[in-house]
Structures are given as C-alpha cells and as structure tokens.
Amino acid sequence: MALSTGARTNGSSATVAQRLQKELMDIMMKPTPGITAFPDDENMTRWTATIDGPSSTPYENLVFKLSMEFGATYPYAPPTVLFKTPIYHPNVDFSGRICLDILKDKWSAVYNIGTVLLSLQSLLGEPNNSSPLNGQAAELWDKDMAEFKRLVLARHKTPEELDAAGL
Amino acid sequence: MDHATLVFASVFPVPSLSHTTPTPIATPNLGYTEPGASFGSPYAADAGGTQRRTVLRNLAWSTATRFLSLPKDLDKAPRRIKRPPDVEEALDYLLVGEGTGREHEEGIADWYANEVRLHFANHVRQGLAEAWDKDIELSNAWHVLEDTQRVLDQMQNLYRQPFYAHILPFVEQAAANITIRAGRSTDNLEAETVGAAKRKFEREIHAVFAHSLPVERFSKTLSYVLYDAACKLFRLQVRLDDVAHAVPEHIDTKKVRRRMMVLLVGLNRVGLGQDEAQRALANAMDKLLDAYIASHYLKVDWYSKQSVTAQLRVWIENGFVPLAELVLECLKCDPASIPTLQRKQWQEMALTRLGRARVENLFDFVTNWDQSLGAILDLKEYLRLDGGKEHLKGSFSRQVSRRLLHPGATTTYILNVYIYIIRAFNKLEPKGVILQSVARPIRRYLKEREDTARTIISSLLIDLNDEASVKAASTGELSFEIASEMAKPFTHAEDADDEASWNDLSWQPPPYDASPEYKKSKVEDVIFFLLTLWDRDDFINELKNILGDHLLKCQDPEFQKEIRLLELIKIRLGEDNLQACEVMLRDVLESRRINETIRQAGDRPQNQPPQTPETLGPRTPRPRRAAPSTPPAKPLPGPALNAQILSSFFWPILRDETFRVPAEIESLQQDYESRFERIKGMRKLRWMNALGDSRITLEFDDRTEEFDHLTPWQVSVVYAFQPQPGEEKTGKGKGKAKSEGITRNAEQLEEILEMDETLLHQALAFWVGKSVLREVSPHTYAVIERLDSSTKDSDAAAAAQEIAEVQAAQSTTVKSQADLLNERKDVYMSFITGMLTNQGNMPVVRVLMMMRMMVQGGFPFGAEEVRALLGEMEAAGKVVRLGGDVWGIGK
C-alpha cells in the first residue's frame, strides 16, 4: 500500500485544483447521460466537455465539444466556456462564445461543471431569443424551423471532422 | 697464444701476433705543407721537436697498445704481470713523459677503455644477449640475473686488471711528478688524480655493461626478484600464510636474504645498482605492499572483531621499512635510512590501500554485520585520510544501487540491509554524516515501494517469543531485524535543542562535510530511522490500517503487544494524531468488558435449545462497525456470541460483504444489540458479518469434528446444510441409511444466504477440502455423513483444500487491491469514458497517467489493470481498440 505523497502546492491554484478534482470525482461517480467532461492535463484548469444534443430539438443526434477554462478564483468566478464544435444557435456566435446569464452576472458559487453543462444542454432546446448573439438564428427559430434545422446541420461538424481539421 | 709465443713476443714484438688493431707501425705522418708555403722538407715548416715527438709517440703508442690489447679469450689468457722493457718505456713515455696526451690527442687510458668496449661488444655481449633478448620467465629471473651478474663481475675484473696493473702506476707517477713540480707535496692531489682516473674507467665499463642489457626488461626482472625475495622473507617473518604464491612451505629466510643481498651487492659492483635498480626497488615495494594487503590483511578479523590497522602499522615500521633500507644499503644509495616523514607517508599509503580494498567489499561487510566489525573498524582509520570519505561514499552508493535497489530484492531484504547499514555506519562514523548521504537513495527507494510501510509495521508487531510469528518472519515476509530492534529497550533522548543550549559544555560544531539539513540524530535508534521514512501523517494512516487488521485477528485478549507498540510509537512520533489508533485499541479492550456484561445479563433468560447437531460456536458479527470475537472457551450447547464494538469513524475501511448469518446467530445479534443499546444509551450497532471468527462443532453420523478460526461466511454456508423445517426430517442424524446428507446447489445457497457468489464458492471449496461436503454434481453439494474409504473424496478434498488455502491467503479483513478495483470499477470506467470522449483516442500508458493524476485518492493500479478495464469495456461495446495500445470511444 503506497503512502500517498500528495503534491501540495500553495496558494489558491491548489484549492482550485482540489475543488476541480473533487468535481471530476463527482461527475465520475454519478455520470449524467449525454454529458461528459475531462481535464486536458494535470493542472486541471482547462477541460474539454462533450454534450449530446437534446432529443426532439434541431440538435438531436449531434455531439458538441466545449472548452472550459477555470480561473484562479473559481468557483467564485464563472469558468470561460466556448463551443468548440461550430454551432448554429441564437445564443452562440460564430466563434463559439455563449450568451448565458449563469455564465455571466448570474453566476453563483453553488454551480459546478455538471450544472453548467446541464444548463448549456437545455439552452440548446430552449434558446433565449430575447438577447440573441445570432439574430438570424433567433428569427429563424421563431419563423422557419425547417430552414433553421438545415442551417444547424450545415454548420455542424462531428468530432472526427474537427480532429481532421486539426482543431 | 701459447706461452712460448708470448715469451718470444715479449722480446721481439711481433705485430702480426696481435689480434686487435693496435696502431700499426707506419710511416710517420709528416704533415702537410701549409697552403701557399713552398714545398720543402717536412721539417722545414715546423720545429724539429714536434716532428720528432710525433714519431716517438707513434712508436710508443704502437708498442703500448699492442701490449694492452685484449685477446679474444680473455679469461683463459694468462695474466701478464710484468711488463717487457719496451712496453714499460712506451707507457712511461705516453703517460708520464713527453708523450702524454695533448689536446686532440688520444690518451692511452681512453684507448684502453675503447678497447674494452670493443672487446665486450665483440665477445661477451653475445652471450648476454641470448639470455636477455627474449622475455624472461619468472621462474628463471633469479638465475638470469645471477648469471649476468656473475659474467659481468668476471669481465669487470679481467678488464680492470691490465688497467690497474699497467696504467694506474704511471698515472700515479705522473701525478706525483706534477705534485713535485708544483711544490705541493700533498698526497691528496695524487690520490685524487688516481681516483679520478679509476672512476672514469669504471664509469666507462659500467656504461658498457648497462647498455648491453635491455633497460626495461632488466628493471622488471630485478623488480620481480626483489618482490619475490620480499614475499619469501615476510611470509615467515609475519607468520602468515601467503596462499597466493605457491612457495614451498619451509623457506630459509636467511638464505633468501643472503642470496638477495649477494645479488644486489654484485649488481651494484658491476654498475647495475643505479637508477634502474632503484626504480625496480620502488616497483617491487609497491607491489609488495599491495600483495601484503591483499593476502594476509584481507583476512578481516571475523573472530575477535578487531581492527587490523595496528598490525599494518607495525609491519610497515618493522618489516617494510627495514627491508627497503636493506636494499638501499646493498645498492649503496646515499641516504640509506628512510626519513621519518617518508615512513609516515608509507603508513598512510598502506592504510589507504587497505581502506580501498575494504571499501570494495563494504556492501558484503555491511550485510554481514556484526561479524564484520573488524572490517568496519579498519575503515574508520581510512576515513581520516585524504579523500577517504568521498571514495567510501561514492563507492558504497554505487554498490548499493547495483546490488540492493533493484526489483529483485524484496522489501524485507532492503529493510534489513538498511538496518545493517544504520548500525554499521553508526559505528563507522558516529556523527552520521556519511550515513545520511548513503542512506538517502535507499530511503527514497523504500518510499517508492508499495509494501514498505506494511512490512515495517507488521514487523514491529512480531512477537519474538512467539513461535508462529517467528516462523512467519523467517519466510521473508517480515523483517526479523525490525522486530528485534523493537524489542530493545528504548532510551528516550532529551529533546532539548542543543544549538540553543548555552549551558551545553560539550557542544561541538557540526562536521565540516555535513549537508545543510544535517541534524545530529540524538537517537541512534534504528526504529527512529524507519519511522521517519515518511511524513508522519502518512505513516499514521498506514499504521491505522495495519493495526486495525491486526487487532481484529489478534488472539491475545489482553492486547499487550499492541499496547506496547502504540506506546513506543507515541514516544517516537508524539501523541497527537495517534488518537485513532488509541481509539481502536480502546475499542477492542472495551468490547471485552461489554461482552462480559452482556453475557452475564443474558445467561439467565437466554435458553437456546440444542436442536442442531451443528453447533455454532462463538460467532462474532460486528456491532456498529463489525467486531470479530475471540472464541469463548465455554462449550455451550447453544451458540454463544461475542462482539467487538468498533468506532467506525476511527477504523480503516473494512470488508463489508453482507449475507445472512444463521438464524440463531441473528437472534443472538438482536439480543446483543438491544442489551447494548440499553447499556450504551441507545447507540446503534451495525453488524459486519464478513469479519469475525468462529468455532463450531459438526456432528455427523459417524464422527464429530471441531473447527476453529472459521470465518462467518464459512459457518453460514455449512449451517445452510441444516435440514429446513419443511424438508425431510431424519431426526438428529439425517439420512442414516445413506452416506450423504442434505443436498443443496449453489444457486439455492446464494438465495438463502444472500451471499456473494465468490464468497459462497470460497466457503464451499473450504468445506469440500475439509471432507464435510462433496460436490455430487456440478454446483450441487451434499453433506458427507459417512466417510467411506473411497479415495475419490479425499482426492477432491485435497484439491479443494488447496484452492481454499489459496483463497484464504488472499482474504484479509482490510480490502485487497483486487477488491478495490472491482468495487471502484464503475468509477474508473466512467473516468476512461470521459477521458476518451473528451480528449480523443489515447494509448494505455497515457490513460494510466491520466488516471493516476486525476483520480482522487490515487489510482493504485498499473497498465495491466487498465488494459483489463478497457477489455471489459470493449466487450460492452463502449470502447474500441484502434490498433496497438491505442483505444478510442466506441460508436
């Protein structure tokens, strides 16, 4: 039985890492279907997450990758979350930035990676069309769902295609 | 030349008789006319005297040289003591009279030296070359040298004789004349002149001799001869056997000594005792010192465990130095005695070599501590010499890394060696600086080993007086050394900070070579070193696990050893943080009291009808957090129950399989529980059925057997073979007519007992091994009511017993690695899924690395386990193998 010689680094980054490790453990203990997340490397502050598009929405059967970055003040400040997979959505712009209140001013320290991803998953099915980042999408969502769906599929790329593109 | 010829020749000089080439009688050289001078009479230009002198000199020269020339067989030629008158005259003329060499003219002495050179080259050298041209065998070295010396000595005498007899007297006369002329009548000058002439001649001869021998070979041969002589001399003088040289047993040292001296003096006489010989001596002494240390001294004093350095010093002083002096004296070197400073240097040199020889084998000495005390003491002196410490550290570290810190060495072995190192180096250097530096890699390595802590703590718990545990230690699982260290009385050192103590009159600065973190350990205690391998907290955690396991298995109702161990550790590590261990200890002690109280209270109303032949002995389910019990000695007809009450908060994670215990036990448990709650103010008990220890008696148709130290699940399984109320009831002994009793199959049992399949099969195998059950058909077992003689059963029993033993060995109260992996498999799998989904395809190595970094609480498994997990997931279609070791998420 090895005695764990835990690397103890001082400062807030250590507590952030600890918190993130605990969150990772929680996610792994109780996985949510359709949502996974995992750190990119050992320093734990950058993660990649994968969410499945919710069923009976235009995003059904699509897989989206996101990047999450946690600052030194996490969980008191929200993580920076971006869509890595190109997505056509009223609240996401073409570079993947997301307009979601809990990632901005409504952030609270009780949120965690799991809840953020869950919120994003539901955002796919219920866009907030009152403050769109993509005006055309917001408009089409209300008026022409078929066209919206076509544009969603046109913009979407599978993880394999993304890999091939070197992203 | 026969005598007659010689006589004739002495009267009538016959040039043709001369074998060499003395200057022939020839037309005198009359010189040349000066360029530009008129041709005339030869006497015209010069003064007549010069011309005449030249002629005279030539004549004299011719006569003298003919007389002095050396015949071929010099040794056989008769000595010519008398000079014929003409020769006398000629020599006188040449050496004393007018004919003495002027500038540019060759003197007769020089000519003679040259003659000697030629003679030697032509006639003697050949013989010597035969011996010296090829390599000289060691066995021949003495002879060759002695022969050479003899030949040269002889030649020297022969060459000298004419010189001394015929030339020196004239030189002397000449010197005397000069003295008279100068008016200084000092014999001194005369003697000096003669001496100079003599010396010059000798030098010439010696140069000839020296050049006739190959320098290197001569030096080496002489060196060997000296070495050989020294070896022979010392072997008796020191009275130690030198096995390396197969010299016959009885050697007359006096003879050897004389032989050597004669040879050396002789060599010196023929001029071979100069630089080359001294170099050879140096060489020989160097080798001698090595040989001496390598032979006699390498015998470490294993018996009296003393240092041998004193002996070495005495030998240098009384053996080595006198020998060197003797040789130098024979060679007539100038300072024939060795100065004190040099002696000291030699002693140091000898000690250095001894030290180096010891260091080479230091690892062996350390592992053979403490028989090797003598060797360690030898090294103590070596450490004081220049560079000794560094060499020792470097060399020993290399030995350790090559011979100790490799996967082939068991942890126990490494720990034992580490303990020896601590002990040996404490002796070697009590300040502990060297120990600290050589122990660092070992400590680092031990920390990496997974079972180090377990081995140490388990070893601490060995009872030296208990045969069983001593046996366990001898199998190599546990370190006996640690146990015996623990048994030593512990003197608690003062904790006062020496550095700050102004009253400490014995204060000393730390050693100059100490590292900054050096702190003199006040405790020369091995346990201290072992316990400080880790951070205290880590160590205590491990201690908790092992102590827990140990306490549950322990048979001693008083727990004396455990109490003592805990006290000892407290002294060494401080009391704080050890509460958990104390609580554990108190738990088991208190449980005993509670058991007694409860049993007393329960004896009266409790009345278990002895309805079953299989009487369950003391069962020990665990309250609140499990408790195995010690078997009560009471052979009650009804089952008895003892419990260990453990405070779950403080104990490590224990095995917690659930299954149904026999009904009687269950009711006992409930009873116990209610009483406990009454005593302890409604505190709840949770039974941990997987832990425990039981004793039962089984009654069969033909026999009764008792079993001790059974695990609860084994008891539960065998109890399930009791007839159920609905089943055929054959009275007390079931199935009297048949040899087989109740039959059950595995599925049934699993259902009845709600027991895990692995556990069930383990228990079944155990009972088959004990010839209690028999597998009548696959997965169906029956009780063997009558043992018949058929070997079938016993074969099956033997096989099953083997299995059961293996399984039992694997089961411990604290969870095993495999259990852990199984239990957390889901988490690990979701880790792998998450990793592969988000980070793309990965090789196993990287998966393993990520797991180690990411899993909270660590991932104590290797690539093999990861592969197994991946394989399982592949079977479930979750991942796919992408060739090689790379895996990706399945589509």
PDB file of N, CA and C in Angstrom, chain B residues 78-115:
ATOM      1  N   PRO B  78      96.737 -15.924 -19.865  1.00  0.00           N
ATOM      2  CA  PRO B  78      97.440 -15.738 -18.592  1.00  0.00           C
ATOM      3  C   PRO B  78      97.616 -14.267 -18.284  1.00  0.00           C
ATOM      4  N   ARG B  79      97.674 -14.015 -17.047  1.00  0.00           N
ATOM      5  CA  ARG B  79      97.825 -12.626 -16.654  1.00  0.00           C
ATOM      6  C   ARG B  79      99.268 -12.184 -16.883  1.00  0.00           C
ATOM      7  N   ARG B  80      99.391 -11.036 -17.393  1.00  0.00           N
ATOM      8  CA  ARG B  80     100.737 -10.544 -17.618  1.00  0.00           C
ATOM      9  C   ARG B  80     101.043  -9.503 -16.553  1.00  0.00           C
ATOM     10  N   ILE B  81     101.768  -9.932 -15.599  1.00  0.00           N
ATOM     11  CA  ILE B  81     102.053  -9.014 -14.511  1.00  0.00           C
ATOM     12  C   ILE B  81     103.225  -8.104 -14.886  1.00  0.00           C
ATOM     13  N   LYS B  82     104.205  -8.763 -15.492  1.00  0.00           N
ATOM     14  CA  LYS B  82     105.411  -7.976 -15.802  1.00  0.00           C
ATOM     15  C   LYS B  82     105.293  -7.334 -17.155  1.00  0.00           C
ATOM     16  N   ARG B  83     105.810  -6.200 -17.209  1.00  0.00           N
ATOM     17  CA  ARG B  83     105.831  -5.523 -18.499  1.00  0.00           C
ATOM     18  C   ARG B  83     107.209  -5.714 -19.121  1.00  0.00           C
ATOM     19  N   PRO B  84     107.233  -6.024 -20.404  1.00  0.00           N
ATOM     20  CA  PRO B  84     108.537  -6.045 -21.065  1.00  0.00           C
ATOM     21  C   PRO B  84     109.120  -4.631 -21.044  1.00  0.00           C
ATOM     22  N   PRO B  85     110.403  -4.553 -21.147  1.00  0.00           N
ATOM     23  CA  PRO B  85     111.022  -3.218 -21.014  1.00  0.00           C
ATOM     24  C   PRO B  85     110.533  -2.217 -22.044  1.00  0.00           C
ATOM     25  N   ASP B  86     110.344  -2.718 -23.248  1.00  0.00           N
ATOM     26  CA  ASP B  86     109.907  -1.726 -24.254  1.00  0.00           C
ATOM     27  C   ASP B  86     108.541  -1.161 -23.938  1.00  0.00           C
ATOM     28  N   VAL B  87     107.710  -2.035 -23.402  1.00  0.00           N
ATOM     29  CA  VAL B  87     106.370  -1.569 -23.056  1.00  0.00           C
ATOM     30  C   VAL B  87     106.457  -0.597 -21.892  1.00  0.00           C
ATOM     31  N   GLU B  88     107.268  -0.971 -20.951  1.00  0.00           N
ATOM     32  CA  GLU B  88     107.466  -0.109 -19.800  1.00  0.00           C
ATOM     33  C   GLU B  88     107.858   1.287 -20.258  1.00  0.00           C
ATOM     34  N   GLU B  89     108.802   1.269 -21.184  1.00  0.00           N
ATOM     35  CA  GLU B  89     109.294   2.544 -21.706  1.00  0.00           C
ATOM     36  C   GLU B  89     108.192   3.305 -22.425  1.00  0.00           C
ATOM     37  N   ALA B  90     107.501   2.525 -23.254  1.00  0.00           N
ATOM     38  CA  ALA B  90     106.450   3.170 -24.052  1.00  0.00           C
ATOM     39  C   ALA B  90     105.391   3.773 -23.149  1.00  0.00           C
ATOM     40  N   LEU B  91     104.940   3.014 -22.153  1.00  0.00           N
ATOM     41  CA  LEU B  91     103.891   3.516 -21.270  1.00  0.00           C
ATOM     42  C   LEU B  91     104.394   4.723 -20.494  1.00  0.00           C
ATOM     43  N   ASP B  92     105.602   4.596 -20.053  1.00  0.00           N
ATOM     44  CA  ASP B  92     106.172   5.712 -19.318  1.00  0.00           C
ATOM     45  C   ASP B  92     106.176   6.958 -20.181  1.00  0.00           C
ATOM     46  N   TYR B  93     106.562   6.746 -21.408  1.00  0.00           N
ATOM     47  CA  TYR B  93     106.607   7.884 -22.333  1.00  0.00           C
ATOM     48  C   TYR B  93     105.207   8.468 -22.528  1.00  0.00           C
ATOM     49  N   LEU B  94     104.281   7.561 -22.687  1.00  0.00           N
ATOM     50  CA  LEU B  94     102.928   8.031 -23.028  1.00  0.00           C
ATOM     51  C   LEU B  94     102.212   8.651 -21.832  1.00  0.00           C
ATOM     52  N   LEU B  95     102.462   8.124 -20.656  1.00  0.00           N
ATOM     53  CA  LEU B  95     101.686   8.594 -19.522  1.00  0.00           C
ATOM     54  C   LEU B  95     102.441   9.578 -18.634  1.00  0.00           C
ATOM     55  N   VAL B  96     103.691   9.432 -18.595  1.00  0.00           N
ATOM     56  CA  VAL B  96     104.436  10.299 -17.684  1.00  0.00           C
ATOM     57  C   VAL B  96     105.281  11.306 -18.462  1.00  0.00           C
ATOM     58  N   GLY B  97     105.939  10.808 -19.505  1.00  0.00           N
ATOM     59  CA  GLY B  97     106.910  11.624 -20.197  1.00  0.00           C
ATOM     60  C   GLY B  97     106.296  12.575 -21.199  1.00  0.00           C
ATOM     61  N   GLU B  98     107.029  12.772 -22.248  1.00  0.00           N
ATOM     62  CA  GLU B  98     106.621  13.782 -23.225  1.00  0.00           C
ATOM     63  C   GLU B  98     105.359  13.400 -23.979  1.00  0.00           C
ATOM     64  N   GLY B  99     105.187  12.097 -24.030  1.00  0.00           N
ATOM     65  CA  GLY B  99     104.083  11.629 -24.891  1.00  0.00           C
ATOM     66  C   GLY B  99     102.704  11.770 -24.288  1.00  0.00           C
ATOM     67  N   THR B 100     102.583  12.335 -23.087  1.00  0.00           N
ATOM     68  CA  THR B 100     101.237  12.474 -22.509  1.00  0.00           C
ATOM     69  C   THR B 100     100.348  13.240 -23.459  1.00  0.00           C
ATOM     70  N   GLY B 101      99.159  12.818 -23.480  1.00  0.00           N
ATOM     71  CA  GLY B 101      98.229  13.358 -24.475  1.00  0.00           C
ATOM     72  C   GLY B 101      98.091  14.857 -24.383  1.00  0.00           C
ATOM     73  N   ARG B 102      98.312  15.472 -25.471  1.00  0.00           N
ATOM     74  CA  ARG B 102      97.985  16.895 -25.507  1.00  0.00           C
ATOM     75  C   ARG B 102      96.574  17.008 -26.037  1.00  0.00           C
ATOM     76  N   GLU B 103      96.289  18.233 -26.296  1.00  0.00           N
ATOM     77  CA  GLU B 103      94.934  18.429 -26.836  1.00  0.00           C
ATOM     78  C   GLU B 103      94.767  17.664 -28.139  1.00  0.00           C
ATOM     79  N   HIS B 104      93.591  17.156 -28.349  1.00  0.00           N
ATOM     80  CA  HIS B 104      93.232  16.427 -29.573  1.00  0.00           C
ATOM     81  C   HIS B 104      93.956  15.115 -29.700  1.00  0.00           C
ATOM     82  N   GLU B 105      94.762  14.795 -28.745  1.00  0.00           N
ATOM     83  CA  GLU B 105      95.442  13.510 -28.873  1.00  0.00           C
ATOM     84  C   GLU B 105      94.782  12.516 -27.940  1.00  0.00           C
ATOM     85  N   GLU B 106      94.673  11.319 -28.419  1.00  0.00           N
ATOM     86  CA  GLU B 106      94.029  10.289 -27.628  1.00  0.00           C
ATOM     87  C   GLU B 106      94.981   9.824 -26.547  1.00  0.00           C
ATOM     88  N   GLY B 107      94.497   9.737 -25.319  1.00  0.00           N
ATOM     89  CA  GLY B 107      95.314   9.212 -24.243  1.00  0.00           C
ATOM     90  C   GLY B 107      95.255   7.700 -24.264  1.00  0.00           C
ATOM     91  N   ILE B 108      96.245   7.092 -23.655  1.00  0.00           N
ATOM     92  CA  ILE B 108      96.276   5.635 -23.674  1.00  0.00           C
ATOM     93  C   ILE B 108      95.149   5.049 -22.834  1.00  0.00           C
ATOM     94  N   ALA B 109      94.766   5.767 -21.755  1.00  0.00           N
ATOM     95  CA  ALA B 109      93.664   5.290 -20.905  1.00  0.00           C
ATOM     96  C   ALA B 109      92.365   5.265 -21.704  1.00  0.00           C
ATOM     97  N   ASP B 110      92.150   6.296 -22.453  1.00  0.00           N
ATOM     98  CA  ASP B 110      90.939   6.340 -23.277  1.00  0.00           C
ATOM     99  C   ASP B 110      90.963   5.223 -24.302  1.00  0.00           C
ATOM    100  N   TRP B 111      92.141   5.044 -24.846  1.00  0.00           N
ATOM    101  CA  TRP B 111      92.227   3.978 -25.843  1.00  0.00           C
ATOM    102  C   TRP B 111      91.878   2.636 -25.215  1.00  0.00           C
ATOM    103  N   TYR B 112      92.358   2.426 -23.977  1.00  0.00           N
ATOM    104  CA  TYR B 112      92.103   1.151 -23.346  1.00  0.00           C
ATOM    105  C   TYR B 112      90.595   0.969 -23.077  1.00  0.00           C
ATOM    106  N   ALA B 113      90.006   2.034 -22.637  1.00  0.00           N
ATOM    107  CA  ALA B 113      88.556   1.950 -22.391  1.00  0.00           C
ATOM    108  C   ALA B 113      87.841   1.567 -23.669  1.00  0.00           C
ATOM    109  N   ASN B 114      88.286   2.153 -24.726  1.00  0.00           N
ATOM    110  CA  ASN B 114      87.668   1.844 -26.013  1.00  0.00           C
ATOM    111  C   ASN B 114      87.904   0.391 -26.392  1.00  0.00           C
ATOM    112  N   GLU B 115      89.099  -0.035 -26.101  1.00  0.00           N
ATOM    113  CA  GLU B 115      89.443  -1.425 -26.379  1.00  0.00           C
ATOM    114  C   GLU B 115      88.522  -2.362 -25.610  1.00  0.00           C
TER     115      GLU B 115
END
